[in-house]
Structures are given as C-alpha cells and as structure tokens.
mmCIF file of C-alpha atoms in Angstrom:
data_model
loop_
_atom_site.group_PDB
_atom_site.id
_atom_site.type_symbol
_atom_site.label_atom_id
_atom_site.label_comp_id
_atom_site.label_asym_id
_atom_site.label_seq_id
_atom_site.Cartn_x
_atom_site.Cartn_y
_atom_site.Cartn_z
ATOM 1 C CA UNK A 235 72.972 41.161 -304.536
ATOM 2 C CA UNK A 236 71.099 43.907 -302.778
ATOM 3 C CA UNK A 237 68.910 45.583 -305.347
ATOM 4 C CA UNK A 238 68.254 49.277 -304.739
ATOM 5 C CA UNK A 239 66.065 51.487 -306.854
ATOM 6 C CA UNK A 240 67.666 54.857 -306.380
ATOM 7 C CA UNK A 241 66.028 58.237 -306.397
ATOM 8 C CA UNK A 242 67.390 61.686 -305.657
ATOM 9 C CA UNK A 243 64.003 62.677 -304.302
ATOM 10 C CA UNK A 244 62.910 62.535 -300.691
ATOM 11 C CA UNK A 245 59.418 62.847 -299.294
ATOM 12 C CA UNK A 246 58.642 65.654 -296.884
ATOM 13 C CA UNK A 247 55.517 64.792 -294.941
ATOM 14 C CA UNK A 248 53.421 66.499 -292.346
ATOM 15 C CA UNK A 249 52.016 63.155 -291.214
ATOM 16 C CA UNK A 250 51.501 63.030 -287.476
ATOM 17 C CA UNK A 251 50.422 60.168 -285.276
ATOM 18 C CA UNK A 252 46.631 60.001 -285.348
ATOM 19 C CA UNK A 253 44.256 58.369 -282.908
ATOM 20 C CA UNK A 254 40.513 57.786 -283.147
ATOM 21 C CA UNK A 255 38.420 60.467 -281.512
ATOM 22 C CA UNK A 256 37.071 59.828 -278.049
ATOM 23 C CA UNK A 257 34.008 57.627 -278.280
ATOM 24 C CA UNK A 258 34.861 56.164 -281.700
ATOM 25 C CA UNK A 259 33.962 52.634 -280.613
ATOM 26 C CA UNK A 260 31.278 53.515 -278.060
ATOM 27 C CA UNK A 261 28.515 51.788 -280.040
ATOM 28 C CA UNK A 262 30.465 48.495 -280.194
ATOM 29 C CA UNK A 263 28.781 46.865 -277.195
ATOM 30 C CA UNK A 264 27.661 43.430 -278.399
ATOM 31 C CA UNK A 265 29.236 40.036 -278.945
ATOM 32 C CA UNK A 266 29.372 37.611 -281.848
ATOM 33 C CA UNK A 267 27.999 38.760 -285.177
ATOM 34 C CA UNK A 268 26.067 41.564 -283.450
ATOM 35 C CA UNK A 269 29.412 43.094 -282.474
ATOM 36 C CA UNK A 270 30.707 42.519 -286.000
ATOM 37 C CA UNK A 271 27.789 44.479 -287.453
ATOM 38 C CA UNK A 272 28.280 47.267 -284.907
ATOM 39 C CA UNK A 273 31.935 47.546 -285.929
ATOM 40 C CA UNK A 274 30.947 47.584 -289.604
ATOM 41 C CA UNK A 275 28.612 50.504 -288.944
ATOM 42 C CA UNK A 276 31.484 52.387 -287.298
ATOM 43 C CA UNK A 277 34.073 51.831 -290.035
ATOM 44 C CA UNK A 278 31.869 51.848 -293.152
ATOM 45 C CA UNK A 279 30.992 54.791 -295.433
ATOM 46 C CA UNK A 280 27.314 55.103 -294.462
ATOM 47 C CA UNK A 281 26.584 58.495 -292.935
ATOM 48 C CA UNK A 282 24.784 57.199 -289.839
ATOM 49 C CA UNK A 283 26.371 59.570 -287.334
ATOM 50 C CA UNK A 284 28.161 56.790 -285.451
ATOM 51 C CA UNK A 285 31.677 57.875 -286.421
ATOM 52 C CA UNK A 286 33.658 59.931 -288.878
ATOM 53 C CA UNK A 287 32.899 58.012 -292.050
ATOM 54 C CA UNK A 288 35.307 56.133 -294.269
ATOM 55 C CA UNK A 289 36.496 58.149 -297.253
ATOM 56 C CA UNK A 290 38.262 56.232 -299.991
ATOM 57 C CA UNK A 291 38.457 59.466 -301.981
ATOM 58 C CA UNK A 292 38.808 63.063 -300.973
ATOM 59 C CA UNK A 293 36.355 65.618 -302.427
ATOM 60 C CA UNK A 294 37.130 66.058 -306.096
ATOM 61 C CA UNK A 295 39.319 62.943 -306.218
ATOM 62 C CA UNK A 296 38.378 60.102 -308.549
ATOM 63 C CA UNK A 297 38.472 56.431 -307.618
ATOM 64 C CA UNK A 298 41.500 55.880 -309.833
ATOM 65 C CA UNK A 299 43.350 58.756 -308.190
ATOM 66 C CA UNK A 300 42.493 57.312 -304.786
ATOM 67 C CA UNK A 301 44.134 54.092 -305.935
ATOM 68 C CA UNK A 302 47.259 56.019 -306.956
ATOM 69 C CA UNK A 303 47.267 57.839 -303.610
ATOM 70 C CA UNK A 304 47.805 54.550 -301.808
ATOM 71 C CA UNK A 305 51.439 54.724 -302.906
ATOM 72 C CA UNK A 306 51.815 58.147 -301.326
ATOM 73 C CA UNK A 307 50.472 56.840 -298.030
ATOM 74 C CA UNK A 308 52.798 53.837 -298.215
ATOM 75 C CA UNK A 309 55.761 56.245 -298.338
ATOM 76 C CA UNK A 310 54.909 58.451 -295.355
ATOM 77 C CA UNK A 311 57.252 58.399 -292.347
ATOM 78 C CA UNK A 312 55.838 56.307 -289.494
ATOM 79 C CA UNK A 313 53.367 54.833 -291.973
ATOM 80 C CA UNK A 314 53.868 51.184 -291.080
ATOM 81 C CA UNK A 315 55.018 50.619 -294.661
ATOM 82 C CA UNK A 316 58.367 52.392 -294.331
ATOM 83 C CA UNK A 317 60.980 50.192 -292.691
ATOM 84 C CA UNK A 318 61.388 51.882 -289.324
ATOM 85 C CA UNK A 319 61.303 48.473 -287.629
ATOM 86 C CA UNK A 320 64.020 46.175 -289.032
ATOM 87 C CA UNK A 321 66.562 48.141 -291.092
ATOM 88 C CA UNK A 322 65.274 51.198 -289.233
ATOM 89 C CA UNK A 323 66.694 53.474 -291.903
ATOM 90 C CA UNK A 324 63.435 55.271 -292.722
ATOM 91 C CA UNK A 325 64.347 55.219 -296.400
ATOM 92 C CA UNK A 326 63.016 51.901 -297.675
ATOM 93 C CA UNK A 327 59.566 50.384 -298.125
ATOM 94 C CA UNK A 328 58.778 47.430 -295.866
ATOM 95 C CA UNK A 329 57.659 44.588 -298.139
ATOM 96 C CA UNK A 330 56.211 41.766 -296.018
ATOM 97 C CA UNK A 331 56.701 39.278 -298.866
ATOM 98 C CA UNK A 332 60.469 39.878 -299.046
ATOM 99 C CA UNK A 333 61.462 41.341 -295.659
ATOM 100 C CA UNK A 334 64.116 39.417 -293.719
ATOM 101 C CA UNK A 335 63.488 40.421 -290.080
ATOM 102 C CA UNK A 336 66.731 38.921 -288.778
ATOM 103 C CA UNK A 337 69.210 39.668 -291.541
ATOM 104 C CA UNK A 338 69.950 41.451 -294.792
ATOM 105 C CA UNK A 339 66.986 41.839 -297.120
ATOM 106 C CA UNK A 340 67.377 40.153 -300.510
ATOM 107 C CA UNK A 341 66.482 43.485 -302.154
ATOM 108 C CA UNK A 342 65.057 46.832 -301.088
ATOM 109 C CA UNK A 343 62.712 49.520 -302.380
ATOM 110 C CA UNK A 344 63.597 53.151 -301.807
ATOM 111 C CA UNK A 345 60.927 55.368 -300.287
ATOM 112 C CA UNK A 346 60.200 58.108 -302.816
ATOM 113 C CA UNK A 347 57.521 60.785 -303.217
ATOM 114 C CA UNK A 348 54.376 59.679 -304.975
ATOM 115 C CA UNK A 349 54.027 60.316 -308.675
ATOM 116 C CA UNK A 350 51.453 58.679 -310.903
ATOM 117 C CA UNK A 351 53.674 55.773 -311.880
ATOM 118 C CA UNK A 352 56.899 55.637 -309.883
ATOM 119 C CA UNK A 353 59.581 53.650 -311.665
ATOM 120 C CA UNK A 354 59.661 51.066 -308.883
ATOM 121 C CA UNK A 355 55.979 50.121 -309.409
ATOM 122 C CA UNK A 356 55.138 47.961 -312.402
ATOM 123 C CA UNK A 357 53.049 45.093 -313.706
ATOM 124 C CA UNK A 358 55.737 43.566 -315.936
ATOM 125 C CA UNK A 359 58.198 41.427 -314.008
ATOM 126 C CA UNK A 360 60.262 38.306 -314.562
ATOM 127 C CA UNK A 361 62.007 37.829 -311.221
ATOM 128 C CA UNK A 362 61.925 38.887 -307.600
ATOM 129 C CA UNK A 363 63.264 42.383 -307.060
ATOM 130 C CA UNK A 364 62.133 43.740 -310.432
ATOM 131 C CA UNK A 365 59.522 46.111 -309.013
ATOM 132 C CA UNK A 366 56.793 46.731 -306.441
ATOM 133 C CA UNK A 367 53.052 46.325 -306.779
ATOM 134 C CA UNK A 368 49.942 46.995 -304.720
ATOM 135 C CA UNK A 369 48.830 43.679 -303.287
ATOM 136 C CA UNK A 370 45.205 43.106 -302.319
ATOM 137 C CA UNK A 371 45.464 40.606 -299.494
ATOM 138 C CA UNK A 372 42.039 39.398 -300.583
ATOM 139 C CA UNK A 373 42.503 39.131 -304.360
ATOM 140 C CA UNK A 374 40.642 41.880 -306.175
ATOM 141 C CA UNK A 375 39.494 39.450 -308.850
ATOM 142 C CA UNK A 376 36.899 38.128 -306.409
ATOM 143 C CA UNK A 377 35.229 41.546 -306.210
ATOM 144 C CA UNK A 378 36.011 42.432 -309.835
ATOM 145 C CA UNK A 379 38.342 45.298 -308.870
ATOM 146 C CA UNK A 380 35.391 47.407 -307.742
ATOM 147 C CA UNK A 381 35.625 50.491 -305.543
ATOM 148 C CA UNK A 382 35.773 51.261 -302.680
ATOM 149 C CA UNK A 383 37.378 47.864 -301.981
ATOM 150 C CA UNK A 384 40.135 48.279 -304.544
ATOM 151 C CA UNK A 385 41.550 51.428 -302.915
ATOM 152 C CA UNK A 386 41.080 50.470 -299.250
ATOM 153 C CA UNK A 387 44.386 51.121 -297.501
ATOM 154 C CA UNK A 388 43.722 48.718 -294.626
ATOM 155 C CA UNK A 389 44.079 45.568 -296.724
ATOM 156 C CA UNK A 390 46.258 46.754 -299.642
ATOM 157 C CA UNK A 391 50.024 46.549 -299.119
ATOM 158 C CA UNK A 392 53.214 47.225 -301.115
ATOM 159 C CA UNK A 393 54.904 43.942 -302.087
ATOM 160 C CA UNK A 394 57.240 42.472 -304.658
ATOM 161 C CA UNK A 395 55.386 42.303 -307.967
ATOM 162 C CA UNK A 396 56.740 38.882 -308.946
ATOM 163 C CA UNK A 397 55.521 37.236 -305.733
ATOM 164 C CA UNK A 398 52.189 39.025 -306.082
ATOM 165 C CA UNK A 399 51.865 37.689 -309.624
ATOM 166 C CA UNK A 400 52.715 34.112 -308.649
ATOM 167 C CA UNK A 401 50.427 34.170 -305.635
ATOM 168 C CA UNK A 402 47.640 35.147 -308.068
ATOM 169 C CA UNK A 403 44.206 34.395 -306.563
ATOM 170 C CA UNK A 404 45.466 31.706 -304.217
ATOM 171 C CA UNK A 405 44.517 32.142 -300.551
ATOM 172 C CA UNK A 406 46.899 32.292 -297.641
ATOM 173 C CA UNK A 407 47.609 29.026 -295.878
ATOM 174 C CA UNK A 408 50.329 26.769 -294.520
ATOM 175 C CA UNK A 409 52.733 24.757 -296.661
ATOM 176 C CA UNK A 410 54.771 21.639 -295.845
ATOM 177 C CA UNK A 411 55.989 20.723 -299.338
ATOM 178 C CA UNK A 412 56.582 23.988 -301.232
ATOM 179 C CA UNK A 413 56.542 24.144 -304.997
ATOM 180 C CA UNK A 414 58.147 27.612 -304.854
ATOM 181 C CA UNK A 415 60.253 29.146 -302.081
ATOM 182 C CA UNK A 416 60.937 32.875 -302.232
ATOM 183 C CA UNK A 417 63.982 34.809 -301.064
ATOM 184 C CA UNK A 418 62.738 35.450 -297.513
ATOM 185 C CA UNK A 419 61.468 31.845 -297.141
ATOM 186 C CA UNK A 420 57.791 32.546 -297.831
ATOM 187 C CA UNK A 421 56.317 29.729 -299.895
ATOM 188 C CA UNK A 422 53.753 28.553 -302.421
ATOM 189 C CA UNK A 423 52.453 25.006 -302.301
ATOM 190 C CA UNK A 424 49.625 22.680 -301.266
ATOM 191 C CA UNK A 425 47.780 23.752 -298.131
ATOM 192 C CA UNK A 426 48.100 21.611 -294.996
ATOM 193 C CA UNK A 427 45.800 23.634 -292.719
ATOM 194 C CA UNK A 428 42.202 22.496 -292.412
ATOM 195 C CA UNK A 429 40.076 21.017 -295.168
ATOM 196 C CA UNK A 430 41.460 22.926 -298.170
ATOM 197 C CA UNK A 431 44.255 21.187 -300.114
ATOM 198 C CA UNK A 432 44.740 23.600 -303.001
ATOM 199 C CA UNK A 433 47.699 25.908 -303.599
ATOM 200 C CA UNK A 434 48.269 28.603 -300.980
ATOM 201 C CA UNK A 435 50.823 31.278 -300.181
ATOM 202 C CA UNK A 436 52.415 31.119 -296.723
ATOM 203 C CA UNK A 437 54.124 34.332 -295.529
ATOM 204 C CA UNK A 438 56.819 34.173 -292.884
ATOM 205 C CA UNK A 439 55.698 33.934 -289.249
ATOM 206 C CA UNK A 440 56.646 37.550 -288.526
ATOM 207 C CA UNK A 441 53.751 38.884 -290.605
ATOM 208 C CA UNK A 442 51.028 36.250 -290.294
ATOM 209 C CA UNK A 443 49.128 38.217 -287.660
ATOM 210 C CA UNK A 444 49.359 41.409 -289.729
ATOM 211 C CA UNK A 445 47.809 39.665 -292.720
ATOM 212 C CA UNK A 446 45.162 37.921 -290.617
ATOM 213 C CA UNK A 447 43.983 41.211 -289.113
ATOM 214 C CA UNK A 448 43.805 42.834 -292.564
ATOM 215 C CA UNK A 449 41.555 40.056 -293.814
ATOM 216 C CA UNK A 450 39.416 40.115 -290.670
ATOM 217 C CA UNK A 451 39.033 43.874 -291.196
ATOM 218 C CA UNK A 452 37.817 43.147 -294.731
ATOM 219 C CA UNK A 453 35.245 40.680 -293.351
ATOM 220 C CA UNK A 454 33.823 43.440 -291.137
ATOM 221 C CA UNK A 455 34.098 46.431 -293.455
ATOM 222 C CA UNK A 456 32.489 44.664 -296.413
ATOM 223 C CA UNK A 457 30.098 42.206 -294.785
ATOM 224 C CA UNK A 458 27.137 44.034 -296.370
ATOM 225 C CA UNK A 459 28.614 43.257 -299.805
ATOM 226 C CA UNK A 460 27.737 39.571 -299.444
ATOM 227 C CA UNK A 461 24.465 40.407 -301.227
ATOM 228 C CA UNK A 462 26.587 41.088 -304.335
ATOM 229 C CA UNK A 463 28.306 37.688 -304.327
ATOM 230 C CA UNK A 464 27.267 35.929 -307.500
ATOM 231 C CA UNK A 465 26.444 39.280 -309.115
ATOM 232 C CA UNK A 466 29.015 42.101 -309.183
ATOM 233 C CA UNK A 467 31.258 39.941 -306.966
ATOM 234 C CA UNK A 468 32.254 36.370 -307.801
ATOM 235 C CA UNK A 469 29.983 33.644 -306.467
ATOM 236 C CA UNK A 470 31.447 32.286 -303.212
ATOM 237 C CA UNK A 471 31.485 28.744 -304.602
ATOM 238 C CA UNK A 472 32.589 29.790 -308.072
ATOM 239 C CA UNK A 473 36.201 28.644 -307.719
ATOM 240 C CA UNK A 474 37.930 26.739 -304.910
ATOM 241 C CA UNK A 475 40.388 29.586 -304.261
ATOM 242 C CA UNK A 476 37.577 31.958 -303.250
ATOM 243 C CA UNK A 477 37.544 31.661 -299.459
ATOM 244 C CA UNK A 478 34.430 33.836 -298.951
ATOM 245 C CA UNK A 479 31.379 31.744 -298.037
ATOM 246 C CA UNK A 480 28.604 34.205 -298.917
ATOM 247 C CA UNK A 481 27.405 34.674 -295.331
ATOM 248 C CA UNK A 482 27.566 38.170 -293.860
ATOM 249 C CA UNK A 483 28.430 36.930 -290.365
ATOM 250 C CA UNK A 484 31.189 34.361 -290.730
ATOM 251 C CA UNK A 485 32.161 35.729 -294.174
ATOM 252 C CA UNK A 486 34.956 33.191 -294.834
ATOM 253 C CA UNK A 487 35.026 29.404 -295.115
ATOM 254 C CA UNK A 488 35.419 27.479 -291.855
ATOM 255 C CA UNK A 489 39.028 26.481 -292.448
ATOM 256 C CA UNK A 490 40.068 30.005 -293.402
ATOM 257 C CA UNK A 491 38.473 31.656 -290.362
ATOM 258 C CA UNK A 492 40.285 29.104 -288.180
ATOM 259 C CA UNK A 493 43.568 29.934 -289.914
ATOM 260 C CA UNK A 494 43.136 33.697 -289.481
ATOM 261 C CA UNK A 495 42.212 33.341 -285.811
ATOM 262 C CA UNK A 496 45.251 31.111 -285.240
ATOM 263 C CA UNK A 497 47.614 33.550 -286.955
ATOM 264 C CA UNK A 498 46.051 36.443 -285.049
ATOM 265 C CA UNK A 499 46.718 34.629 -281.767
ATOM 266 C CA UNK A 500 50.251 33.491 -282.640
ATOM 267 C CA UNK A 501 51.492 36.874 -283.931
ATOM 268 C CA UNK A 502 50.215 39.741 -281.729
ATOM 269 C CA UNK A 503 49.782 43.344 -282.846
ATOM 270 C CA UNK A 504 53.114 45.090 -283.436
ATOM 271 C CA UNK A 505 54.179 48.728 -283.411
ATOM 272 C CA UNK A 506 54.329 48.514 -287.199
ATOM 273 C CA UNK A 507 50.608 47.677 -287.300
ATOM 274 C CA UNK A 508 49.737 50.412 -284.819
ATOM 275 C CA UNK A 509 51.555 52.928 -287.010
ATOM 276 C CA UNK A 510 49.875 51.552 -290.129
ATOM 277 C CA UNK A 511 46.453 51.751 -288.504
ATOM 278 C CA UNK A 512 47.082 55.380 -287.589
ATOM 279 C CA UNK A 513 48.165 56.059 -291.162
ATOM 280 C CA UNK A 514 45.010 54.380 -292.459
ATOM 281 C CA UNK A 515 42.966 56.640 -290.194
ATOM 282 C CA UNK A 516 44.731 59.706 -291.589
ATOM 283 C CA UNK A 517 44.358 58.402 -295.152
ATOM 284 C CA UNK A 518 40.691 57.402 -295.233
ATOM 285 C CA UNK A 519 38.986 58.196 -291.902
ATOM 286 C CA UNK A 520 38.518 54.676 -290.584
ATOM 287 C CA UNK A 521 40.472 52.139 -288.566
ATOM 288 C CA UNK A 522 41.131 48.426 -288.281
ATOM 289 C CA UNK A 523 39.288 47.520 -285.066
ATOM 290 C CA UNK A 524 41.347 44.351 -284.535
ATOM 291 C CA UNK A 525 44.538 46.373 -284.250
ATOM 292 C CA UNK A 526 42.867 48.700 -281.750
ATOM 293 C CA UNK A 527 41.257 45.857 -279.766
ATOM 294 C CA UNK A 528 42.637 42.373 -280.571
ATOM 295 C CA UNK A 529 40.165 40.723 -278.159
ATOM 296 C CA UNK A 530 37.320 41.453 -280.558
ATOM 297 C CA UNK A 531 38.447 38.594 -282.818
ATOM 298 C CA UNK A 532 37.544 35.978 -280.197
ATOM 299 C CA UNK A 533 34.408 37.923 -279.265
ATOM 300 C CA UNK A 534 33.138 37.632 -282.854
ATOM 301 C CA UNK A 535 34.431 34.307 -284.152
#
C-alpha cells in the first residue's frame, strides 16, 4: 500500500540555482593529500580568505536550530531531496533508502513547509513507512553528535526512520547473504567487499555514487578533526564499525576507501546531486568538490 503523509500546506520558496563564485577552486592546484588539504581550506569554516566560508548557522541561529533547518532545505524545490527525478511530481521527498527508480515507491513522504517537528519526522518507529529521519551517512555516534558535523547538509539526508534505526552505526558495504532486505531491495548483512566482514548496509546501485561522494566530502571537510579521535570523537579503533582510521590524509580504512572510490566510479554524478550541491551552497556557503569535479577523487586517493 502506498503510504502518504498528507498535508494541506505547500512550501513557497525563493530558492534559485546557485553556483560557486568565479575562482572558488582556484587554490586547489595540487595532487594527492596536498590537494585534499587545499580543498579542505576552501570548504571549511576557517576565515582564511580563500573562499566564502562554510556557515552551519546563520547569525543569531543556534546549532540546534541549524539542525532543524536541514528539514527546510530538504523540502525546497530543485533541492535534490524533492523527487523531481523519478516520480517527477515535485511534491514528495526523495528517500534514497526507499526510492524505487524504476517503479512505484513502497511509500512516499509529502514535501511540506518546515516546522520544528513535522509530523512525518520521528524517532519512534516500528516498520518501514512510519516516518522520516535525518540520516548521517557517517553515523553521528562516532563524533558524539557534535557541531558543526551534526548539521552539515552535504552528508545528512532524509531517509526512512526504520531503516536508519536498523542500519545503526554499521558502515556501508556490499552484501551477498542479507539478513534483512528492505522494500526497495537495499540490504543489511555481512560485508563481502574487502577485508571487513561485519554487518553493513548496502543501498541500491542507483545511489551508491551519491553516498560515496557524501562520505568523501566528509573526509575532506573534517580531516583536521582527526586530532580529536580518541577524545571528543570516538577512537578510530574503538569499535570495528568505525571506518575512520585516524589519519588526516586517507581518513578511512583501506577497504572503505576502495569501496567509496569504486562506487564513485560506477555511479557518476547525477542531476539530482548537482541540484543538491547547489542547495547545499545556498544553505551553508560551501560545496561538495567531488560533485563539482569528480576527477579529484582519483587525484587524491
């Protein structure tokens, strides 16, 4: 049964397609981890004059309000999170954990104006289709839900709350013998990619590149935070599910970097991601460099 959460309200937005200013990436001239650091300096929140700096809050806006404002950005037309790509109705949220790109979605989420706690967002769920949640593609438990990471649009996405809950802190990976299969055929189960054999969540092929580029963005944007691993962040070797390796350059474990690079190659940048990157720019003044220039992945890793 198609599950719709109905609202009589509709969002009126002045959102327009945004692009980085001329020269935004001019200082990104190196290769390898030198290039990675140059990109970090462009997209971080340090006022070094290299670019318009990342803002995870607007003046006078608290961290918690910035976290709430993510839902407003998810609902903007042409946001990359409204389904202008498959259903193409402009009225539903695109949930990568439940979207069926080639058929009828198992359930849908209506796009509604942001309020503090829209009825379709929740933390209590018992089955798929109960409600939405904000999913941190790198689980926020590993950085103890600290800001600015927690409210960073470029790696936080709207997804089904039940799948989010069951994924828990498990990394992404590839599954041959699923223990759980969800409505759009995404799966939980033992990993078969690389050296890690623990439980992973495998999204459908359509969105593997999207997720890979979000996590590669995180590795650039927050590479300076590796000094906090084992302190305010979890230790990189604290639990097997933590795929960060504590090194500013590589950032992730060998097997996980290989997985992300493979997914990035297999699933190229889509119009959805371009729109989402533009929305992220409008939302917080920085961009995902791997959406703007996919070749940088191979140049770094």
